[in-house]
């Protein structure tokens, strides 16, 4: 049985490339957890899932694909449909995914978890970290405060995804963000 040192929530393959590489280079044994009920369609979910599987195989890293349950996301953000991007709706979405990650970590006996969400310059690192730490405390787990953006992490993760020819989306995944693109 493998002794995983960290459960890494992955929002997508693009964002996961450098974090997986960095953790492995540091001697960590990550287990990647794809849990993203916020993704607006099953087709989009499957594209991102397949890209993540390709990435994990490239890095010889184990992964878990969570069941796709968009109704859970919609229930979680009900009443917040008109919130701006990066507002309360996004906070609830992040908390939903990180809580599922914490629950999975506990079920697997992994004491530490973190997320690839923090690599994106479009996301608020401090807010995500605060949410992760709060959830970690409630589950008696450590939330690893790793700023994957440092040392050009966002550029590195994009380079990895291009080199592997991974699916590259242009929105976070939810239908609300997608509408902002139109």
XYZ file of C-alpha atoms in Angstrom, residues 27-145:
119
model
C 9.869 13.979 -2.433
C 6.138 14.046 -1.754
C 3.800 11.270 -2.840
C 0.657 13.055 -3.976
C -2.679 11.448 -4.667
C -4.634 13.615 -7.102
C -8.353 14.121 -6.492
C -10.530 15.388 -9.340
C -13.695 16.676 -7.671
C -15.488 19.392 -9.607
C -19.263 19.389 -9.385
C -19.191 23.019 -10.548
C -18.455 22.062 -14.151
C -21.485 23.013 -16.220
C -21.868 19.948 -18.476
C -20.953 16.278 -18.398
C -19.164 16.731 -21.724
C -16.931 19.446 -20.234
C -16.397 17.374 -17.089
C -15.268 14.405 -19.197
C -12.849 16.503 -21.275
C -11.200 17.819 -18.128
C -11.211 14.403 -16.469
C -9.588 12.739 -19.485
C -6.899 15.440 -19.644
C -6.180 14.977 -15.940
C -5.842 11.215 -16.350
C -3.344 11.803 -19.177
C -1.366 14.173 -16.944
C -1.329 11.780 -13.989
C -0.172 8.924 -16.180
C 2.605 11.144 -17.553
C 3.821 11.843 -14.011
C 3.151 8.264 -12.823
C 0.841 9.652 -10.158
C -2.237 7.985 -8.719
C -5.589 9.727 -8.934
C -9.223 9.486 -7.862
C -12.082 10.740 -10.014
C -15.003 11.863 -7.866
C -18.562 11.279 -9.011
C -19.947 14.188 -11.034
C -22.844 15.737 -9.122
C -23.757 19.151 -10.591
C -26.977 19.271 -8.564
C -24.894 19.446 -5.375
C -23.041 22.475 -6.744
C -26.257 24.191 -7.847
C -27.829 23.570 -4.425
C -24.697 24.951 -2.757
C -24.772 28.213 -4.717
C -28.558 28.617 -4.867
C -29.478 32.269 -4.402
C -25.996 33.416 -5.439
C -26.512 33.159 -9.191
C -26.080 36.922 -9.700
C -22.943 37.238 -7.596
C -19.922 38.597 -9.475
C -17.007 36.359 -10.377
C -14.696 35.875 -7.367
C -17.599 36.707 -5.062
C -19.539 34.686 -2.511
C -20.696 32.121 -5.106
C -17.068 31.292 -5.880
C -16.234 31.070 -2.165
C -19.054 28.539 -1.694
C -17.866 26.574 -4.727
C -14.294 26.434 -3.441
C -15.475 25.412 0.017
C -17.619 22.637 -1.472
C -14.697 21.166 -3.369
C -12.198 21.532 -0.536
C -14.593 19.975 1.956
C -15.030 16.981 -0.351
C -11.235 16.840 -0.577
C -10.869 16.887 3.203
C -13.437 14.099 3.546
C -11.584 12.030 0.945
C -8.255 12.665 2.691
C -9.688 11.435 5.986
C -11.187 8.357 4.343
C -7.768 7.524 2.844
C -5.811 8.248 6.036
C -4.005 11.193 4.432
C -3.279 13.957 6.956
C -2.594 16.807 4.495
C -4.503 18.252 1.565
C -4.163 21.212 -0.791
C -5.508 22.432 -4.120
C -4.329 23.413 -7.568
C -6.842 26.273 -7.564
C -4.192 28.533 -6.032
C -1.965 28.415 -9.120
C -4.302 30.552 -11.190
C -3.711 34.316 -11.204
C -7.487 34.587 -11.680
C -8.086 33.181 -8.185
C -7.502 34.762 -4.789
C -4.705 32.798 -3.092
C -5.347 34.244 0.380
C -9.074 33.552 0.239
C -8.602 29.957 -0.981
C -5.946 29.376 1.682
C -8.226 30.705 4.431
C -11.053 28.429 3.255
C -8.691 25.444 3.111
C -7.255 26.099 6.571
C -10.718 26.466 8.089
C -11.902 23.203 6.534
C -8.680 21.492 7.561
C -9.216 22.538 11.180
C -12.771 21.213 11.176
C -11.545 17.822 9.917
C -8.382 17.775 12.049
C -6.234 17.828 8.907
C -3.425 20.031 7.684
C -4.112 22.287 4.736
C -0.787 22.768 2.939
C -0.339 26.450 2.169
